Amino acid sequence: MHHSGHGMDGMNMDLPPFTLARGLAFGGDAFFLVGCLLALALYGWAVVRLRRRGDAWPAGRVAAWALGVLTVALSMCTKLNDYGMVMFSVHMVQHMIVSMLSPILLLLGAPVTLALRALPAAGRGRKGPRELLVALLHSRYMRVITHPAFTIPMFIASLYGLYFSPLFDFLMESRAGHIAMMVHFLAVGLVFFWPIMGVDPGPHRPGHIMRILELFAGMPFHAFFGIALMMASEPMVDTFLHPPASLGIEALGDQQAAGGIAWAFSEIPSVVVLIALVFQWYKSEERVSQRADRAADRNGDKDLADYNAYLASLNARGR
């Protein structure tokens, strides 16, 4: 596959008009393909290791992880990747999945917890992968990049700063730039949703209310970004200014579609995360009340007897 001066011109001149079937045909971007296979293999290895040891690992987490990896593969290892180079709308689908759907699914797979449990502890005084991971989780660096004061502006800058500046066109000129951008979207999504999902241990453990607030702090900007693209009266991004004639699209219509996708997508994570949060909240409340019940069973309602005695003593004093 040869690349012409501008990176993609030679390749994409003869892309047929976009259909879902054509978009989802296997495209084989090596970087993401290897990454996805590695992600599945390492996770699988860790789960098998736990099971062999006799530890349970929820099937739901395995399913969430596999789905998360699959969403990355679907957006990056198919022809969507070729269409995404010349069609703003397809690129936006890739961006939204990789930054807002994949991270949530991957985080529901609890990879950090799994790694901490599966990686063998190194001998005394030695530093193995597990120790390095723990050190990283406790590092100031992690505390900064997962702090809402960093993640929310980062999440927003990934939209406005990138698309409405020359940076986007520069990155889109090469395969490497495009890959770097997609990796960035995935990483920003992961650090944004990590404290919010609250499945894995991280530097920040906000309460449930805070997490819902953090979630909703980012989403309006997303919706507004989509609306800005839909309302624009001329194409805003040079990369997509001259779509190949074979696609049969025009730049402005395609940009409006991209805006619609960004706007619609800003609701999806909110709903998914909200369901997950409410469920977690319910579970944690349930655990608290079970703990109280168990404590009462254990000490034979001694607390209650003590309390009654205390009330009686107050009563006696009051007379």
PDB file of C-alpha atoms in Angstrom:
ATOM      1  CA  MET A   1       0.000   0.000   0.000  1.00  0.00           C
ATOM      2  CA  HIS A   2       1.774   3.171  -1.069  1.00  0.00           C
ATOM      3  CA  HIS A   3       1.064   6.531   0.492  1.00  0.00           C
ATOM      4  CA  SER A   4       1.170   9.629  -1.651  1.00  0.00           C
ATOM      5  CA  GLY A   5       2.537  12.985  -0.575  1.00  0.00           C
ATOM      6  CA  HIS A   6      -0.557  14.017   1.309  1.00  0.00           C
ATOM      7  CA  GLY A   7      -0.790  10.671   3.023  1.00  0.00           C
ATOM      8  CA  MET A   8      -4.134   9.412   1.904  1.00  0.00           C
ATOM      9  CA  ASP A   9      -5.027  10.909  -1.466  1.00  0.00           C
ATOM     10  CA  GLY A  10      -3.917   8.027  -3.641  1.00  0.00           C
ATOM     11  CA  MET A  11      -5.620   5.430  -1.541  1.00  0.00           C
ATOM     12  CA  ASN A  12      -9.005   6.937  -1.004  1.00  0.00           C
ATOM     13  CA  MET A  13      -9.798   8.308  -4.413  1.00  0.00           C
ATOM     14  CA  ASP A  14     -11.744   5.201  -5.355  1.00  0.00           C
ATOM     15  CA  LEU A  15     -13.665   4.548  -2.132  1.00  0.00           C
ATOM     16  CA  PRO A  16     -17.234   3.590  -3.084  1.00  0.00           C
ATOM     17  CA  PRO A  17     -20.107   5.491  -1.422  1.00  0.00           C
ATOM     18  CA  PHE A  18     -20.382   4.678   2.267  1.00  0.00           C
ATOM     19  CA  THR A  19     -22.675   1.891   3.429  1.00  0.00           C
ATOM     20  CA  LEU A  20     -22.614   0.168   6.800  1.00  0.00           C
ATOM     21  CA  ALA A  21     -21.549  -3.127   5.237  1.00  0.00           C
ATOM     22  CA  ARG A  22     -18.637  -1.453   3.434  1.00  0.00           C
ATOM     23  CA  GLY A  23     -17.722   0.455   6.570  1.00  0.00           C
ATOM     24  CA  LEU A  24     -17.592  -2.653   8.739  1.00  0.00           C
ATOM     25  CA  ALA A  25     -15.531  -4.729   6.315  1.00  0.00           C
ATOM     26  CA  PHE A  26     -12.198  -5.797   7.785  1.00  0.00           C
ATOM     27  CA  GLY A  27      -9.600  -3.079   7.312  1.00  0.00           C
ATOM     28  CA  GLY A  28      -6.737  -4.343   9.404  1.00  0.00           C
ATOM     29  CA  ASP A  29      -5.029  -1.335  10.944  1.00  0.00           C
ATOM     30  CA  ALA A  30      -2.046  -3.208  12.400  1.00  0.00           C
ATOM     31  CA  PHE A  31      -1.489  -0.951  15.408  1.00  0.00           C
ATOM     32  CA  PHE A  32      -5.005  -1.263  16.811  1.00  0.00           C
ATOM     33  CA  LEU A  33      -5.333  -4.885  15.735  1.00  0.00           C
ATOM     34  CA  VAL A  34      -2.272  -5.891  17.756  1.00  0.00           C
ATOM     35  CA  GLY A  35      -3.416  -3.666  20.625  1.00  0.00           C
ATOM     36  CA  CYS A  36      -6.884  -5.251  20.743  1.00  0.00           C
ATOM     37  CA  LEU A  37      -5.535  -8.801  20.576  1.00  0.00           C
ATOM     38  CA  LEU A  38      -3.020  -8.018  23.329  1.00  0.00           C
ATOM     39  CA  ALA A  39      -5.749  -6.478  25.496  1.00  0.00           C
ATOM     40  CA  LEU A  40      -7.874  -9.618  25.174  1.00  0.00           C
ATOM     41  CA  ALA A  41      -4.950 -11.997  25.685  1.00  0.00           C
ATOM     42  CA  LEU A  42      -3.605 -10.264  28.799  1.00  0.00           C
ATOM     43  CA  TYR A  43      -7.042  -9.987  30.362  1.00  0.00           C
ATOM     44  CA  GLY A  44      -7.758 -13.633  29.550  1.00  0.00           C
ATOM     45  CA  TRP A  45      -4.429 -14.697  31.044  1.00  0.00           C
ATOM     46  CA  ALA A  46      -5.199 -12.802  34.253  1.00  0.00           C
ATOM     47  CA  VAL A  47      -8.697 -14.289  34.596  1.00  0.00           C
ATOM     48  CA  VAL A  48      -7.401 -17.830  34.006  1.00  0.00           C
ATOM     49  CA  ARG A  49      -4.711 -17.242  36.603  1.00  0.00           C
ATOM     50  CA  LEU A  50      -7.297 -16.168  39.179  1.00  0.00           C
ATOM     51  CA  ARG A  51      -9.590 -19.106  38.386  1.00  0.00           C
ATOM     52  CA  ARG A  52      -6.727 -21.616  38.668  1.00  0.00           C
ATOM     53  CA  ARG A  53      -6.003 -20.184  42.085  1.00  0.00           C
ATOM     54  CA  GLY A  54      -9.620 -20.762  43.008  1.00  0.00           C
ATOM     55  CA  ASP A  55     -10.606 -17.094  42.982  1.00  0.00           C
ATOM     56  CA  ALA A  56     -13.788 -15.973  41.315  1.00  0.00           C
ATOM     57  CA  TRP A  57     -13.905 -13.168  38.748  1.00  0.00           C
ATOM     58  CA  PRO A  58     -17.358 -11.948  37.641  1.00  0.00           C
ATOM     59  CA  ALA A  59     -18.361 -13.020  34.129  1.00  0.00           C
ATOM     60  CA  GLY A  60     -20.000  -9.619  33.670  1.00  0.00           C
ATOM     61  CA  ARG A  61     -16.610  -7.940  33.905  1.00  0.00           C
ATOM     62  CA  VAL A  62     -15.125 -10.282  31.310  1.00  0.00           C
ATOM     63  CA  ALA A  63     -18.049  -9.524  29.004  1.00  0.00           C
ATOM     64  CA  ALA A  64     -17.699  -5.752  29.525  1.00  0.00           C
ATOM     65  CA  TRP A  65     -13.963  -5.873  28.767  1.00  0.00           C
ATOM     66  CA  ALA A  66     -14.455  -8.014  25.662  1.00  0.00           C
ATOM     67  CA  LEU A  67     -17.209  -5.673  24.437  1.00  0.00           C
ATOM     68  CA  GLY A  68     -15.002  -2.668  25.102  1.00  0.00           C
ATOM     69  CA  VAL A  69     -12.139  -4.128  23.092  1.00  0.00           C
ATOM     70  CA  LEU A  70     -14.589  -5.109  20.359  1.00  0.00           C
ATOM     71  CA  THR A  71     -15.886  -1.525  20.072  1.00  0.00           C
ATOM     72  CA  VAL A  72     -12.315  -0.286  19.603  1.00  0.00           C
ATOM     73  CA  ALA A  73     -11.678  -2.998  17.005  1.00  0.00           C
ATOM     74  CA  LEU A  74     -14.917  -2.198  15.172  1.00  0.00           C
ATOM     75  CA  SER A  75     -14.078   1.472  14.887  1.00  0.00           C
ATOM     76  CA  MET A  76     -10.339   1.139  14.206  1.00  0.00           C
ATOM     77  CA  CYS A  77      -9.730  -2.226  12.494  1.00  0.00           C
ATOM     78  CA  THR A  78     -12.433  -1.956   9.856  1.00  0.00           C
ATOM     79  CA  LYS A  79     -12.863   0.096   6.699  1.00  0.00           C
ATOM     80  CA  LEU A  80     -14.389   2.752   8.958  1.00  0.00           C
ATOM     81  CA  ASN A  81     -10.782   3.739   9.420  1.00  0.00           C
ATOM     82  CA  ASP A  82     -10.382   4.452   5.698  1.00  0.00           C
ATOM     83  CA  TYR A  83     -13.726   6.213   5.402  1.00  0.00           C
ATOM     84  CA  GLY A  84     -12.940   8.145   8.583  1.00  0.00           C
ATOM     85  CA  MET A  85      -9.973   9.739   6.839  1.00  0.00           C
ATOM     86  CA  VAL A  86     -12.199  11.386   4.231  1.00  0.00           C
ATOM     87  CA  MET A  87     -15.654  11.590   5.819  1.00  0.00           C
ATOM     88  CA  PHE A  88     -16.183  13.814   8.850  1.00  0.00           C
ATOM     89  CA  SER A  89     -19.304  11.885   9.850  1.00  0.00           C
ATOM     90  CA  VAL A  90     -17.506   8.526   9.907  1.00  0.00           C
ATOM     91  CA  HIS A  91     -14.541  10.038  11.706  1.00  0.00           C
ATOM     92  CA  MET A  92     -16.949  11.400  14.314  1.00  0.00           C
ATOM     93  CA  VAL A  93     -18.462   7.943  14.845  1.00  0.00           C
ATOM     94  CA  GLN A  94     -14.933   6.613  15.445  1.00  0.00           C
ATOM     95  CA  HIS A  95     -14.127   9.456  17.814  1.00  0.00           C
ATOM     96  CA  MET A  96     -17.336   9.073  19.821  1.00  0.00           C
ATOM     97  CA  ILE A  97     -17.048   5.308  20.199  1.00  0.00           C
ATOM     98  CA  VAL A  98     -13.384   5.400  21.139  1.00  0.00           C
ATOM     99  CA  SER A  99     -13.701   8.296  23.578  1.00  0.00           C
ATOM    100  CA  MET A 100     -17.131   7.692  25.109  1.00  0.00           C
ATOM    101  CA  LEU A 101     -18.268   4.104  24.702  1.00  0.00           C
ATOM    102  CA  SER A 102     -15.117   1.976  24.718  1.00  0.00           C
ATOM    103  CA  PRO A 103     -13.678   3.581  27.890  1.00  0.00           C
ATOM    104  CA  ILE A 104     -16.881   2.948  29.872  1.00  0.00           C
ATOM    105  CA  LEU A 105     -17.010  -0.704  28.830  1.00  0.00           C
ATOM    106  CA  LEU A 106     -13.294  -1.220  29.441  1.00  0.00           C
ATOM    107  CA  LEU A 107     -13.558   0.357  32.897  1.00  0.00           C
ATOM    108  CA  LEU A 108     -16.551  -1.850  33.757  1.00  0.00           C
ATOM    109  CA  GLY A 109     -14.140  -4.726  33.102  1.00  0.00           C
ATOM    110  CA  ALA A 110     -12.147  -3.526  36.143  1.00  0.00           C
ATOM    111  CA  PRO A 111      -8.702  -4.037  34.542  1.00  0.00           C
ATOM    112  CA  VAL A 112      -6.764  -2.379  37.380  1.00  0.00           C
ATOM    113  CA  THR A 113      -8.354  -4.584  40.045  1.00  0.00           C
ATOM    114  CA  LEU A 114      -7.700  -7.625  37.878  1.00  0.00           C
ATOM    115  CA  ALA A 115      -4.054  -6.676  37.332  1.00  0.00           C
ATOM    116  CA  LEU A 116      -3.504  -6.066  41.044  1.00  0.00           C
ATOM    117  CA  ARG A 117      -4.935  -9.478  41.847  1.00  0.00           C
ATOM    118  CA  ALA A 118      -3.331 -11.445  39.019  1.00  0.00           C
ATOM    119  CA  LEU A 119       0.197 -10.025  38.962  1.00  0.00           C
ATOM    120  CA  PRO A 120       2.481 -11.955  41.288  1.00  0.00           C
ATOM    121  CA  ALA A 121       3.990  -9.960  44.150  1.00  0.00           C
ATOM    122  CA  ALA A 122       7.746  -9.641  43.771  1.00  0.00           C
ATOM    123  CA  GLY A 123      10.036 -10.882  46.538  1.00  0.00           C
ATOM    124  CA  ARG A 124      10.961  -8.697  49.466  1.00  0.00           C
ATOM    125  CA  GLY A 125      12.639  -5.460  48.470  1.00  0.00           C
ATOM    126  CA  ARG A 126      12.260  -6.195  44.769  1.00  0.00           C
ATOM    127  CA  LYS A 127      10.077  -4.248  42.376  1.00  0.00           C
ATOM    128  CA  GLY A 128       7.967  -6.298  40.010  1.00  0.00           C
ATOM    129  CA  PRO A 129       5.163  -5.228  37.646  1.00  0.00           C
ATOM    130  CA  ARG A 130       2.662  -5.289  40.519  1.00  0.00           C
ATOM    131  CA  GLU A 131       4.746  -2.960  42.689  1.00  0.00           C
ATOM    132  CA  LEU A 132       5.247  -0.597  39.766  1.00  0.00           C
ATOM    133  CA  LEU A 133       1.489  -0.533  39.122  1.00  0.00           C
ATOM    134  CA  VAL A 134       0.768   0.237  42.783  1.00  0.00           C
ATOM    135  CA  ALA A 135       3.411   2.976  42.749  1.00  0.00           C
ATOM    136  CA  LEU A 136       1.867   4.437  39.585  1.00  0.00           C
ATOM    137  CA  LEU A 137      -1.635   4.394  41.107  1.00  0.00           C
ATOM    138  CA  HIS A 138      -0.341   6.268  44.144  1.00  0.00           C
ATOM    139  CA  SER A 139       1.823   8.680  42.171  1.00  0.00           C
ATOM    140  CA  ARG A 140       1.183  12.408  42.028  1.00  0.00           C
ATOM    141  CA  TYR A 141       1.090  12.119  38.227  1.00  0.00           C
ATOM    142  CA  MET A 142      -1.957   9.839  38.414  1.00  0.00           C
ATOM    143  CA  ARG A 143      -3.591  12.068  40.984  1.00  0.00           C
ATOM    144  CA  VAL A 144      -3.281  15.012  38.604  1.00  0.00           C
ATOM    145  CA  ILE A 145      -4.395  13.354  35.369  1.00  0.00           C
ATOM    146  CA  THR A 146      -7.461  11.730  36.954  1.00  0.00           C
ATOM    147  CA  HIS A 147      -8.555  14.868  38.814  1.00  0.00           C
ATOM    148  CA  PRO A 148     -11.763  16.432  37.472  1.00  0.00           C
ATOM    149  CA  ALA A 149     -10.000  19.799  37.267  1.00  0.00           C
ATOM    150  CA  PHE A 150      -7.784  18.146  34.665  1.00  0.00           C
ATOM    151  CA  THR A 151     -10.063  15.585  33.001  1.00  0.00           C
ATOM    152  CA  ILE A 152     -13.049  17.825  32.335  1.00  0.00           C
ATOM    153  CA  PRO A 153     -11.047  20.605  30.586  1.00  0.00           C
ATOM    154  CA  MET A 154      -9.066  17.903  28.760  1.00  0.00           C
ATOM    155  CA  PHE A 155     -12.262  16.248  27.598  1.00  0.00           C
ATOM    156  CA  ILE A 156     -13.518  19.597  26.303  1.00  0.00           C
ATOM    157  CA  ALA A 157     -10.194  20.611  24.728  1.00  0.00           C
ATOM    158  CA  SER A 158     -10.133  17.313  22.830  1.00  0.00           C
ATOM    159  CA  LEU A 159     -13.196  18.575  21.035  1.00  0.00           C
ATOM    160  CA  TYR A 160     -12.839  22.326  20.608  1.00  0.00           C
ATOM    161  CA  GLY A 161      -9.054  22.643  20.757  1.00  0.00           C
ATOM    162  CA  LEU A 162      -8.479  19.890  18.256  1.00  0.00           C
ATOM    163  CA  TYR A 163     -11.111  20.385  15.581  1.00  0.00           C
ATOM    164  CA  PHE A 164     -11.114  24.166  15.528  1.00  0.00           C
ATOM    165  CA  SER A 165      -7.323  24.464  15.283  1.00  0.00           C
ATOM    166  CA  PRO A 166      -4.714  23.473  12.660  1.00  0.00           C
ATOM    167  CA  LEU A 167      -3.654  20.569  14.902  1.00  0.00           C
ATOM    168  CA  PHE A 168      -6.390  18.313  13.562  1.00  0.00           C
ATOM    169  CA  ASP A 169      -5.403  18.762   9.920  1.00  0.00           C
ATOM    170  CA  PHE A 170      -1.766  18.201  10.819  1.00  0.00           C
ATOM    171  CA  LEU A 171      -2.500  14.928  12.610  1.00  0.00           C
ATOM    172  CA  MET A 172      -4.812  13.695   9.855  1.00  0.00           C
ATOM    173  CA  GLU A 173      -2.073  13.963   7.261  1.00  0.00           C
ATOM    174  CA  SER A 174      -0.408  10.756   8.357  1.00  0.00           C
ATOM    175  CA  ARG A 175      -1.347   7.312   9.600  1.00  0.00           C
ATOM    176  CA  ALA A 176       0.816   7.869  12.693  1.00  0.00           C
ATOM    177  CA  GLY A 177      -0.879  11.184  13.458  1.00  0.00           C
ATOM    178  CA  HIS A 178      -4.281   9.603  13.073  1.00  0.00           C
ATOM    179  CA  ILE A 179      -3.344   6.713  15.359  1.00  0.00           C
ATOM    180  CA  ALA A 180      -1.914   9.120  17.941  1.00  0.00           C
ATOM    181  CA  MET A 181      -5.164  11.107  17.886  1.00  0.00           C
ATOM    182  CA  MET A 182      -7.309   8.005  18.394  1.00  0.00           C
ATOM    183  CA  VAL A 183      -5.076   6.779  21.227  1.00  0.00           C
ATOM    184  CA  HIS A 184      -5.431  10.229  22.787  1.00  0.00           C
ATOM    185  CA  PHE A 185      -9.242  10.067  22.540  1.00  0.00           C
ATOM    186  CA  LEU A 186      -9.242   6.651  24.195  1.00  0.00           C
ATOM    187  CA  ALA A 187      -6.867   7.781  26.956  1.00  0.00           C
ATOM    188  CA  VAL A 188      -8.847  10.953  27.683  1.00  0.00           C
ATOM    189  CA  GLY A 189     -12.044   8.909  27.835  1.00  0.00           C
ATOM    190  CA  LEU A 190     -10.426   6.459  30.244  1.00  0.00           C
ATOM    191  CA  VAL A 191      -9.124   9.078  32.679  1.00  0.00           C
ATOM    192  CA  PHE A 192     -12.397  11.005  32.473  1.00  0.00           C
ATOM    193  CA  PHE A 193     -14.666   8.041  33.233  1.00  0.00           C
ATOM    194  CA  TRP A 194     -12.320   6.181  35.616  1.00  0.00           C
ATOM    195  CA  PRO A 195     -13.179   8.100  38.807  1.00  0.00           C
ATOM    196  CA  ILE A 196     -16.796   8.402  37.642  1.00  0.00           C
ATOM    197  CA  MET A 197     -17.312   4.651  37.089  1.00  0.00           C
ATOM    198  CA  GLY A 198     -15.569   3.976  40.383  1.00  0.00           C
ATOM    199  CA  VAL A 199     -15.128   0.259  39.657  1.00  0.00           C
ATOM    200  CA  ASP A 200     -11.337   0.256  39.853  1.00  0.00           C
ATOM    201  CA  PRO A 201      -9.213   1.687  42.632  1.00  0.00           C
ATOM    202  CA  GLY A 202      -7.777   5.024  41.577  1.00  0.00           C
ATOM    203  CA  PRO A 203      -6.313   8.107  43.188  1.00  0.00           C
ATOM    204  CA  HIS A 204      -9.770   9.733  43.509  1.00  0.00           C
ATOM    205  CA  ARG A 205     -12.771   8.124  45.143  1.00  0.00           C
ATOM    206  CA  PRO A 206     -15.547  10.686  44.811  1.00  0.00           C
ATOM    207  CA  GLY A 207     -18.924   9.853  46.353  1.00  0.00           C
ATOM    208  CA  HIS A 208     -21.867   8.911  44.157  1.00  0.00           C
ATOM    209  CA  ILE A 209     -23.308  12.430  44.014  1.00  0.00           C
ATOM    210  CA  MET A 210     -19.949  13.929  43.061  1.00  0.00           C
ATOM    211  CA  ARG A 211     -19.531  11.352  40.338  1.00  0.00           C
ATOM    212  CA  ILE A 212     -22.888  12.202  38.808  1.00  0.00           C
ATOM    213  CA  LEU A 213     -21.979  15.898  38.904  1.00  0.00           C
ATOM    214  CA  GLU A 214     -18.632  15.186  37.231  1.00  0.00           C
ATOM    215  CA  LEU A 215     -20.380  13.214  34.538  1.00  0.00           C
ATOM    216  CA  PHE A 216     -22.827  16.010  33.788  1.00  0.00           C
ATOM    217  CA  ALA A 217     -20.138  18.687  33.858  1.00  0.00           C
ATOM    218  CA  GLY A 218     -18.610  17.350  30.633  1.00  0.00           C
ATOM    219  CA  MET A 219     -21.672  16.446  28.614  1.00  0.00           C
ATOM    220  CA  PRO A 220     -23.238  19.851  27.786  1.00  0.00           C
ATOM    221  CA  PHE A 221     -19.962  20.895  26.116  1.00  0.00           C
ATOM    222  CA  HIS A 222     -20.198  17.786  24.026  1.00  0.00           C
ATOM    223  CA  ALA A 223     -23.754  18.481  22.989  1.00  0.00           C
ATOM    224  CA  PHE A 224     -22.875  22.095  22.198  1.00  0.00           C
ATOM    225  CA  PHE A 225     -19.914  20.984  20.075  1.00  0.00           C
ATOM    226  CA  GLY A 226     -22.287  18.846  18.010  1.00  0.00           C
ATOM    227  CA  ILE A 227     -24.767  21.684  17.662  1.00  0.00           C
ATOM    228  CA  ALA A 228     -21.988  24.091  16.578  1.00  0.00           C
ATOM    229  CA  LEU A 229     -21.040  21.702  13.761  1.00  0.00           C
ATOM    230  CA  MET A 230     -24.675  21.241  12.744  1.00  0.00           C
ATOM    231  CA  MET A 231     -25.363  24.978  12.618  1.00  0.00           C
ATOM    232  CA  ALA A 232     -22.168  26.033  10.818  1.00  0.00           C
ATOM    233  CA  SER A 233     -22.822  27.487   7.394  1.00  0.00           C
ATOM    234  CA  GLU A 234     -19.507  26.381   5.920  1.00  0.00           C
ATOM    235  CA  PRO A 235     -17.134  23.441   6.394  1.00  0.00           C
ATOM    236  CA  MET A 236     -14.893  24.052   9.413  1.00  0.00           C
ATOM    237  CA  VAL A 237     -12.205  21.396   9.019  1.00  0.00           C
ATOM    238  CA  ASP A 238      -9.816  21.501   6.048  1.00  0.00           C
ATOM    239  CA  THR A 239      -9.172  17.758   6.090  1.00  0.00           C
ATOM    240  CA  PHE A 240     -12.745  17.066   5.028  1.00  0.00           C
ATOM    241  CA  LEU A 241     -13.087  20.021   2.671  1.00  0.00           C
ATOM    242  CA  HIS A 242     -12.845  18.044  -0.584  1.00  0.00           C
ATOM    243  CA  PRO A 243     -14.291  14.573  -0.183  1.00  0.00           C
ATOM    244  CA  PRO A 244     -13.412  12.186  -3.054  1.00  0.00           C
ATOM    245  CA  ALA A 245     -16.041  12.410  -5.800  1.00  0.00           C
ATOM    246  CA  SER A 246     -16.595   8.633  -5.657  1.00  0.00           C
ATOM    247  CA  LEU A 247     -18.206   9.040  -2.209  1.00  0.00           C
ATOM    248  CA  GLY A 248     -21.010  11.155  -3.614  1.00  0.00           C
ATOM    249  CA  ILE A 249     -21.191  13.457  -0.593  1.00  0.00           C
ATOM    250  CA  GLU A 250     -20.658  17.152  -0.047  1.00  0.00           C
ATOM    251  CA  ALA A 251     -18.569  18.546   2.784  1.00  0.00           C
ATOM    252  CA  LEU A 252     -21.221  20.658   4.498  1.00  0.00           C
ATOM    253  CA  GLY A 253     -23.878  17.951   4.601  1.00  0.00           C
ATOM    254  CA  ASP A 254     -21.319  15.502   5.915  1.00  0.00           C
ATOM    255  CA  GLN A 255     -20.227  17.963   8.604  1.00  0.00           C
ATOM    256  CA  GLN A 256     -23.829  18.430   9.692  1.00  0.00           C
ATOM    257  CA  ALA A 257     -24.153  14.673   9.971  1.00  0.00           C
ATOM    258  CA  ALA A 258     -20.955  14.643  12.061  1.00  0.00           C
ATOM    259  CA  GLY A 259     -22.447  17.291  14.346  1.00  0.00           C
ATOM    260  CA  GLY A 260     -25.639  15.294  14.726  1.00  0.00           C
ATOM    261  CA  ILE A 261     -23.608  12.232  15.679  1.00  0.00           C
ATOM    262  CA  ALA A 262     -21.565  14.170  18.260  1.00  0.00           C
ATOM    263  CA  TRP A 263     -24.738  15.652  19.712  1.00  0.00           C
ATOM    264  CA  ALA A 264     -26.661  12.386  19.888  1.00  0.00           C
ATOM    265  CA  PHE A 265     -23.675  10.536  21.307  1.00  0.00           C
ATOM    266  CA  SER A 266     -23.253  12.977  24.165  1.00  0.00           C
ATOM    267  CA  GLU A 267     -26.387  11.427  25.684  1.00  0.00           C
ATOM    268  CA  ILE A 268     -25.345   7.772  25.410  1.00  0.00           C
ATOM    269  CA  PRO A 269     -22.569   7.683  28.014  1.00  0.00           C
ATOM    270  CA  SER A 270     -24.675   9.728  30.410  1.00  0.00           C
ATOM    271  CA  VAL A 271     -27.375   7.076  30.300  1.00  0.00           C
ATOM    272  CA  VAL A 272     -25.004   4.087  30.471  1.00  0.00           C
ATOM    273  CA  VAL A 273     -22.948   5.551  33.303  1.00  0.00           C
ATOM    274  CA  LEU A 274     -26.032   6.678  35.196  1.00  0.00           C
ATOM    275  CA  ILE A 275     -27.482   3.154  35.100  1.00  0.00           C
ATOM    276  CA  ALA A 276     -24.149   1.738  36.268  1.00  0.00           C
ATOM    277  CA  LEU A 277     -23.888   4.342  39.048  1.00  0.00           C
ATOM    278  CA  VAL A 278     -27.409   3.808  40.341  1.00  0.00           C
ATOM    279  CA  PHE A 279     -26.771   0.064  40.352  1.00  0.00           C
ATOM    280  CA  GLN A 280     -23.478   0.500  42.260  1.00  0.00           C
ATOM    281  CA  TRP A 281     -25.146   2.858  44.690  1.00  0.00           C
ATOM    282  CA  TYR A 282     -27.925   0.341  45.314  1.00  0.00           C
ATOM    283  CA  LYS A 283     -25.358  -2.425  45.859  1.00  0.00           C
ATOM    284  CA  SER A 284     -23.300  -0.358  48.308  1.00  0.00           C
ATOM    285  CA  GLU A 285     -26.422   0.638  50.283  1.00  0.00           C
ATOM    286  CA  GLU A 286     -27.442  -3.024  50.337  1.00  0.00           C
ATOM    287  CA  ARG A 287     -23.991  -3.984  51.656  1.00  0.00           C
ATOM    288  CA  VAL A 288     -24.185  -1.346  54.394  1.00  0.00           C
ATOM    289  CA  SER A 289     -27.591  -2.557  55.566  1.00  0.00           C
ATOM    290  CA  GLN A 290     -26.473  -6.213  55.404  1.00  0.00           C
ATOM    291  CA  ARG A 291     -23.485  -5.302  57.537  1.00  0.00           C
ATOM    292  CA  ALA A 292     -25.785  -3.661  60.087  1.00  0.00           C
ATOM    293  CA  ASP A 293     -28.053  -6.719  60.097  1.00  0.00           C
ATOM    294  CA  ARG A 294     -25.103  -9.066  60.541  1.00  0.00           C
ATOM    295  CA  ALA A 295     -23.717  -6.946  63.375  1.00  0.00           C
ATOM    296  CA  ALA A 296     -27.116  -7.023  65.106  1.00  0.00           C
ATOM    297  CA  ASP A 297     -27.326 -10.815  64.746  1.00  0.00           C
ATOM    298  CA  ARG A 298     -23.796 -11.204  66.076  1.00  0.00           C
ATOM    299  CA  ASN A 299     -24.124  -9.248  69.267  1.00  0.00           C
ATOM    300  CA  GLY A 300     -27.682 -10.320  69.937  1.00  0.00           C
ATOM    301  CA  ASP A 301     -29.150  -6.828  69.687  1.00  0.00           C
ATOM    302  CA  LYS A 302     -26.881  -5.738  72.514  1.00  0.00           C
ATOM    303  CA  ASP A 303     -26.744  -2.256  70.965  1.00  0.00           C
ATOM    304  CA  LEU A 304     -30.491  -1.940  71.306  1.00  0.00           C
ATOM    305  CA  ALA A 305     -30.424  -3.105  74.937  1.00  0.00           C
ATOM    306  CA  ASP A 306     -27.637  -0.602  75.692  1.00  0.00           C
ATOM    307  CA  TYR A 307     -29.622   2.159  74.051  1.00  0.00           C
ATOM    308  CA  ASN A 308     -32.750   1.339  76.052  1.00  0.00           C
ATOM    309  CA  ALA A 309     -30.717   1.314  79.248  1.00  0.00           C
ATOM    310  CA  TYR A 310     -29.293   4.728  78.268  1.00  0.00           C
ATOM    311  CA  LEU A 311     -32.790   6.110  77.672  1.00  0.00           C
ATOM    312  CA  ALA A 312     -33.919   4.719  81.010  1.00  0.00           C
ATOM    313  CA  SER A 313     -30.976   6.390  82.741  1.00  0.00           C
ATOM    314  CA  LEU A 314     -31.866   9.730  81.113  1.00  0.00           C
ATOM    315  CA  ASN A 315     -35.426   9.260  82.163  1.00  0.00           C
ATOM    316  CA  ALA A 316     -34.384   8.543  85.753  1.00  0.00           C
ATOM    317  CA  ARG A 317     -32.169  11.614  85.761  1.00  0.00           C
ATOM    318  CA  GLY A 318     -34.942  13.783  84.395  1.00  0.00           C
ATOM    319  CA  ARG A 319     -37.328  12.965  87.214  1.00  0.00           C
TER     320      ARG A 319
END
